[in-house]
Short mmCIF file of C-alpha atoms in Angstrom, two decimals:
data_model
loop_
_atom_site.label_atom_id
_atom_site.label_comp_id
_atom_site.label_asym_id
_atom_site.label_seq_id
_atom_site.Cartn_x
_atom_site.Cartn_y
_atom_site.Cartn_z
CA UNK B 1443 20.02 -39.37 -82.05
CA UNK B 1444 22.81 -40.22 -79.64
CA UNK B 1445 25.10 -42.97 -80.70
CA UNK B 1446 24.79 -44.87 -77.37
CA UNK B 1447 21.77 -44.34 -75.18
CA UNK B 1448 21.01 -45.45 -71.65
CA UNK B 1449 18.25 -44.74 -69.25
CA UNK B 1450 19.95 -42.49 -66.69
CA UNK B 1451 17.68 -43.69 -63.88
CA UNK B 1452 18.00 -43.79 -61.14
CA UNK B 1453 17.04 -47.44 -60.93
CA UNK B 1454 16.14 -48.65 -57.57
CA UNK B 1455 15.90 -52.25 -56.67
CA UNK B 1456 15.63 -54.09 -53.41
CA UNK B 1457 18.50 -56.21 -52.09
CA UNK B 1458 18.45 -59.75 -53.67
CA UNK B 1459 16.47 -58.72 -56.71
CA UNK B 1460 17.67 -58.70 -60.37
CA UNK B 1461 18.68 -55.37 -61.71
CA UNK B 1462 18.27 -54.91 -65.46
CA UNK B 1463 20.19 -52.24 -67.22
CA UNK B 1464 19.71 -51.45 -70.84
CA UNK B 1465 21.76 -49.82 -73.63
CA UNK B 1466 20.88 -49.14 -77.22
CA UNK B 1467 23.32 -48.06 -80.03
CA UNK B 1468 22.95 -46.58 -83.38
CA UNK B 1469 25.67 -48.02 -85.43
CA UNK B 1470 24.56 -51.28 -86.85
CA UNK B 1471 28.10 -52.25 -87.62
CA UNK B 1472 29.12 -52.25 -83.94
CA UNK B 1473 30.50 -55.65 -83.05
CA UNK B 1474 31.56 -55.43 -79.38
CA UNK B 1475 30.40 -53.84 -76.25
CA UNK B 1476 31.66 -53.08 -72.80
CA UNK B 1477 30.00 -52.47 -69.38
CA UNK B 1478 31.78 -50.51 -66.79
CA UNK B 1479 30.82 -49.81 -63.14
CA UNK B 1480 31.74 -46.47 -61.62
CA UNK B 1481 31.43 -45.76 -57.99
CA UNK B 1482 31.15 -42.19 -56.89
CA UNK B 1483 34.51 -40.55 -56.82
CA UNK B 1484 36.12 -43.44 -58.60
CA UNK B 1485 37.22 -44.27 -62.06
CA UNK B 1486 35.34 -46.78 -64.37
CA UNK B 1487 35.92 -50.44 -63.61
CA UNK B 1488 35.49 -52.98 -66.39
CA UNK B 1489 32.87 -55.64 -65.55
CA UNK B 1490 31.96 -57.25 -68.79
CA UNK B 1491 32.83 -57.43 -72.51
CA UNK B 1492 30.51 -59.02 -74.93
CA UNK B 1493 31.05 -59.79 -78.66
CA UNK B 1494 28.63 -62.41 -79.71
CA UNK B 1495 24.87 -62.47 -79.86
CA UNK B 1496 23.14 -64.07 -76.94
CA UNK B 1497 24.20 -64.13 -73.30
CA UNK B 1498 27.55 -64.00 -71.55
CA UNK B 1499 27.63 -64.75 -67.85
CA UNK B 1500 30.30 -63.83 -65.29
CA UNK B 1501 29.41 -64.52 -61.73
CA UNK B 1502 26.27 -62.53 -60.78
CA UNK B 1503 26.54 -60.55 -64.04
CA UNK B 1504 24.94 -61.56 -67.43
CA UNK B 1505 25.31 -59.41 -70.52
CA UNK B 1506 22.84 -59.97 -73.29
CA UNK B 1507 23.38 -58.77 -76.85
CA UNK B 1508 20.79 -58.49 -79.60
CA UNK B 1509 22.48 -57.12 -82.70
CA UNK B 1510 19.29 -57.22 -84.74
CA UNK B 1511 17.51 -54.92 -82.26
CA UNK B 1512 20.76 -52.97 -81.52
CA UNK B 1513 20.64 -53.34 -77.78
CA UNK B 1514 22.79 -54.76 -75.11
CA UNK B 1515 21.72 -55.26 -71.56
CA UNK B 1516 23.35 -56.13 -68.27
CA UNK B 1517 21.63 -58.11 -65.55
CA UNK B 1518 22.84 -58.31 -62.00
CA UNK B 1519 21.43 -61.14 -59.98
CA UNK B 1520 21.05 -61.13 -56.28
CA UNK B 1521 21.74 -57.41 -56.23
CA UNK B 1522 23.73 -56.12 -53.15
CA UNK B 1523 23.99 -52.60 -51.73
CA UNK B 1524 27.56 -52.71 -52.77
CA UNK B 1525 26.36 -52.87 -56.50
CA UNK B 1526 25.03 -49.35 -56.09
CA UNK B 1527 26.95 -47.34 -58.63
CA UNK B 1528 26.73 -45.76 -62.07
CA UNK B 1529 26.76 -48.44 -64.92
CA UNK B 1530 28.31 -47.30 -68.19
CA UNK B 1531 27.78 -48.90 -71.54
CA UNK B 1532 30.55 -48.28 -74.11
CA UNK B 1533 30.96 -49.10 -77.74
CA UNK B 1534 34.17 -49.11 -79.83
CA UNK B 1535 34.16 -48.04 -83.41
CA UNK B 1536 32.82 -50.50 -85.80
CA UNK B 1537 35.24 -52.33 -87.99
CA UNK B 1538 37.33 -53.98 -85.27
CA UNK B 1539 40.11 -51.49 -84.89
CA UNK B 1540 41.04 -48.90 -82.14
CA UNK B 1541 38.94 -50.70 -79.59
CA UNK B 1542 40.11 -48.19 -76.97
CA UNK B 1543 38.20 -45.37 -78.77
CA UNK B 1544 35.09 -45.89 -76.86
CA UNK B 1545 31.74 -44.05 -77.09
CA UNK B 1546 30.02 -44.07 -73.69
CA UNK B 1547 26.31 -43.83 -72.84
CA UNK B 1548 25.39 -41.40 -70.19
CA UNK B 1549 25.24 -44.13 -67.59
CA UNK B 1550 22.44 -45.63 -65.38
CA UNK B 1551 22.48 -44.97 -61.76
CA UNK B 1552 21.57 -48.07 -59.84
CA UNK B 1553 20.69 -48.03 -56.12
CA UNK B 1554 20.14 -51.21 -54.29
CA UNK B 1555 18.32 -50.77 -50.98
CA UNK B 1556 18.46 -53.20 -48.13
CA UNK Q 395 45.02 -56.74 -66.12
CA UNK Q 396 47.20 -53.67 -66.77
CA UNK Q 397 48.07 -51.43 -63.81
CA UNK Q 398 47.59 -47.79 -64.83
CA UNK Q 399 48.84 -45.08 -62.55
CA UNK Q 400 48.08 -41.39 -62.90
CA UNK Q 401 49.54 -38.31 -61.27
CA UNK Q 402 48.33 -36.03 -59.85
CA UNK Q 403 45.16 -37.75 -58.47
CA UNK Q 404 43.84 -34.31 -57.50
CA UNK Q 405 44.75 -30.69 -58.18
CA UNK Q 406 43.36 -27.25 -57.75
CA UNK Q 407 44.69 -24.78 -60.25
CA UNK Q 408 44.31 -21.13 -60.97
CA UNK Q 409 42.62 -20.07 -64.17
CA UNK Q 410 45.08 -19.21 -66.94
CA UNK Q 411 47.70 -21.75 -65.79
CA UNK Q 412 48.29 -25.32 -67.18
CA UNK Q 413 48.28 -28.73 -65.67
CA UNK Q 414 50.20 -31.80 -66.90
CA UNK Q 415 48.77 -35.27 -66.01
CA UNK Q 416 51.03 -38.27 -66.26
CA UNK Q 417 49.94 -41.72 -67.11
CA UNK Q 418 52.20 -44.78 -66.49
CA UNK Q 419 51.40 -48.29 -67.45
CA UNK Q 420 53.07 -51.48 -66.09
CA UNK Q 421 53.37 -53.00 -69.58
CA UNK Q 422 54.09 -51.87 -73.08
CA UNK Q 423 50.98 -50.85 -75.02
CA UNK Q 424 50.68 -49.46 -78.60
CA UNK Q 425 47.93 -46.98 -77.96
CA UNK Q 426 46.87 -44.95 -74.89
CA UNK Q 427 43.81 -43.02 -74.70
CA UNK Q 428 42.83 -39.82 -72.86
CA UNK Q 429 39.26 -39.14 -71.75
CA UNK Q 430 37.42 -36.38 -69.98
CA UNK Q 431 34.52 -36.63 -67.62
CA UNK Q 432 32.87 -33.44 -66.70
CA UNK Q 433 30.78 -33.21 -63.52
CA UNK Q 434 27.67 -35.31 -63.66
CA UNK Q 435 28.49 -36.32 -67.37
CA UNK Q 436 29.78 -39.49 -68.98
CA UNK Q 437 33.20 -40.05 -70.51
CA UNK Q 438 34.33 -38.33 -73.69
CA UNK Q 439 37.34 -39.32 -75.69
CA UNK Q 440 39.97 -36.47 -76.00
CA UNK Q 441 42.72 -38.16 -78.13
CA UNK Q 442 44.63 -41.24 -78.87
CA UNK Q 443 48.29 -41.17 -78.19
CA UNK Q 444 50.70 -43.43 -80.26
CA UNK Q 445 54.35 -43.82 -79.54
CA UNK Q 446 56.40 -41.97 -82.09
CA UNK Q 447 53.69 -40.10 -83.80
CA UNK Q 448 51.42 -37.11 -83.11
CA UNK Q 449 48.28 -37.74 -81.11
CA UNK Q 450 44.96 -38.01 -82.90
CA UNK Q 451 42.30 -35.66 -81.55
CA UNK Q 452 38.58 -36.13 -81.47
CA UNK Q 453 36.27 -33.49 -82.75
CA UNK Q 454 36.05 -30.55 -80.44
CA UNK Q 455 39.48 -31.11 -78.92
CA UNK Q 456 42.67 -29.38 -80.27
CA UNK Q 457 46.29 -29.81 -79.67
CA UNK Q 458 46.85 -26.24 -78.44
CA UNK Q 459 44.48 -26.85 -75.65
CA UNK Q 460 45.38 -30.39 -74.90
CA UNK Q 461 48.90 -31.21 -75.88
CA UNK Q 462 49.85 -34.80 -75.54
CA UNK Q 463 53.25 -36.44 -75.29
CA UNK Q 464 54.04 -40.23 -75.74
CA UNK Q 465 57.76 -40.70 -75.39
CA UNK Q 466 57.65 -44.48 -74.94
CA UNK Q 467 55.26 -47.47 -74.89
CA UNK Q 468 54.63 -47.16 -71.12
CA UNK Q 469 54.06 -43.47 -70.57
CA UNK Q 470 52.01 -40.46 -71.70
CA UNK Q 471 51.23 -36.95 -70.52
CA UNK Q 472 48.23 -34.79 -71.16
CA UNK Q 473 48.53 -31.12 -70.60
CA UNK Q 474 45.45 -28.96 -70.10
CA UNK Q 475 46.44 -25.42 -71.12
CA UNK Q 476 45.17 -21.97 -70.28
CA UNK Q 477 42.75 -23.34 -67.69
CA UNK Q 478 39.28 -22.04 -67.21
CA UNK Q 479 36.59 -23.24 -64.70
CA UNK Q 480 35.08 -25.21 -67.63
CA UNK Q 481 38.09 -27.37 -67.59
CA UNK Q 482 37.18 -28.79 -64.07
CA UNK Q 483 36.72 -32.43 -64.81
CA UNK Q 484 38.06 -35.85 -64.24
CA UNK Q 485 40.83 -36.74 -66.71
CA UNK Q 486 41.39 -40.43 -67.33
CA UNK Q 487 43.97 -42.43 -69.15
CA UNK Q 488 43.01 -45.76 -70.55
CA UNK Q 489 44.78 -48.68 -72.43
CA UNK Q 490 43.79 -51.70 -74.38
CA UNK Q 491 45.78 -54.35 -72.48
CA UNK Q 492 45.30 -57.08 -75.14
CA UNK Q 493 43.05 -58.21 -77.86
CA UNK Q 494 40.52 -55.34 -77.71
CA UNK Q 495 38.35 -56.92 -75.06
CA UNK Q 496 40.13 -55.47 -71.97
CA UNK Q 497 39.99 -51.67 -71.94
CA UNK Q 498 41.15 -50.39 -68.57
CA UNK Q 499 41.19 -47.01 -66.91
CA UNK Q 500 43.57 -45.37 -64.60
CA UNK Q 501 42.44 -43.93 -61.32
CA UNK Q 502 41.80 -40.57 -62.87
CA UNK Q 503 43.01 -37.04 -62.16
CA UNK Q 504 40.50 -34.68 -60.50
CA UNK Q 505 40.98 -31.10 -61.64
CA UNK Q 506 39.28 -28.09 -60.16
CA UNK Q 507 39.96 -24.71 -61.75
CA UNK Q 508 39.48 -21.71 -59.53
#
């Protein structure tokens, strides 16, 4: 079983809809989670960090964490064509040290069509 | 957020040669991280570079192939040695700019081996 799993997609949504991206992880001790956006030909861009159970909102983005079920999701409201990218879920080691040593999921390709 | 600069941004190298990638950060950081992203794949951690000590390599990566230097708290280099076409990837430098909740990436170095 992979440590961090994402549906590779592609996920296609119409402009203005809510895009829902999911990520599951295997280490029950994992405490924090990152979402990155990567446009084609570019490096990953940090869009969200979540630590606590529940929801965290930042503009059109909402991250949801459910530690009991070991999944974290990213919702993008009012999706725009400019949101079309690959979204990467990343998990640091459990234990709260070396946050930069991230394990990435394979990424979900999101396409927002006009 | 930290500003992370990488050089070169792109290069085409002959097999059997080596390429050294530089990473410069605009603030002092304890740890710097090097990742590889092979074509169509997600990111994989190569090693962690601490100032004043040997780099720590992840499983599957060895110092002879990926020597790393970390001469000060704002700079690191990654060398990819004895290049083969399988080394064609994006190499990314990242840092934790504070508190473990802000892991940023440089622009990446696109390497093609011919």
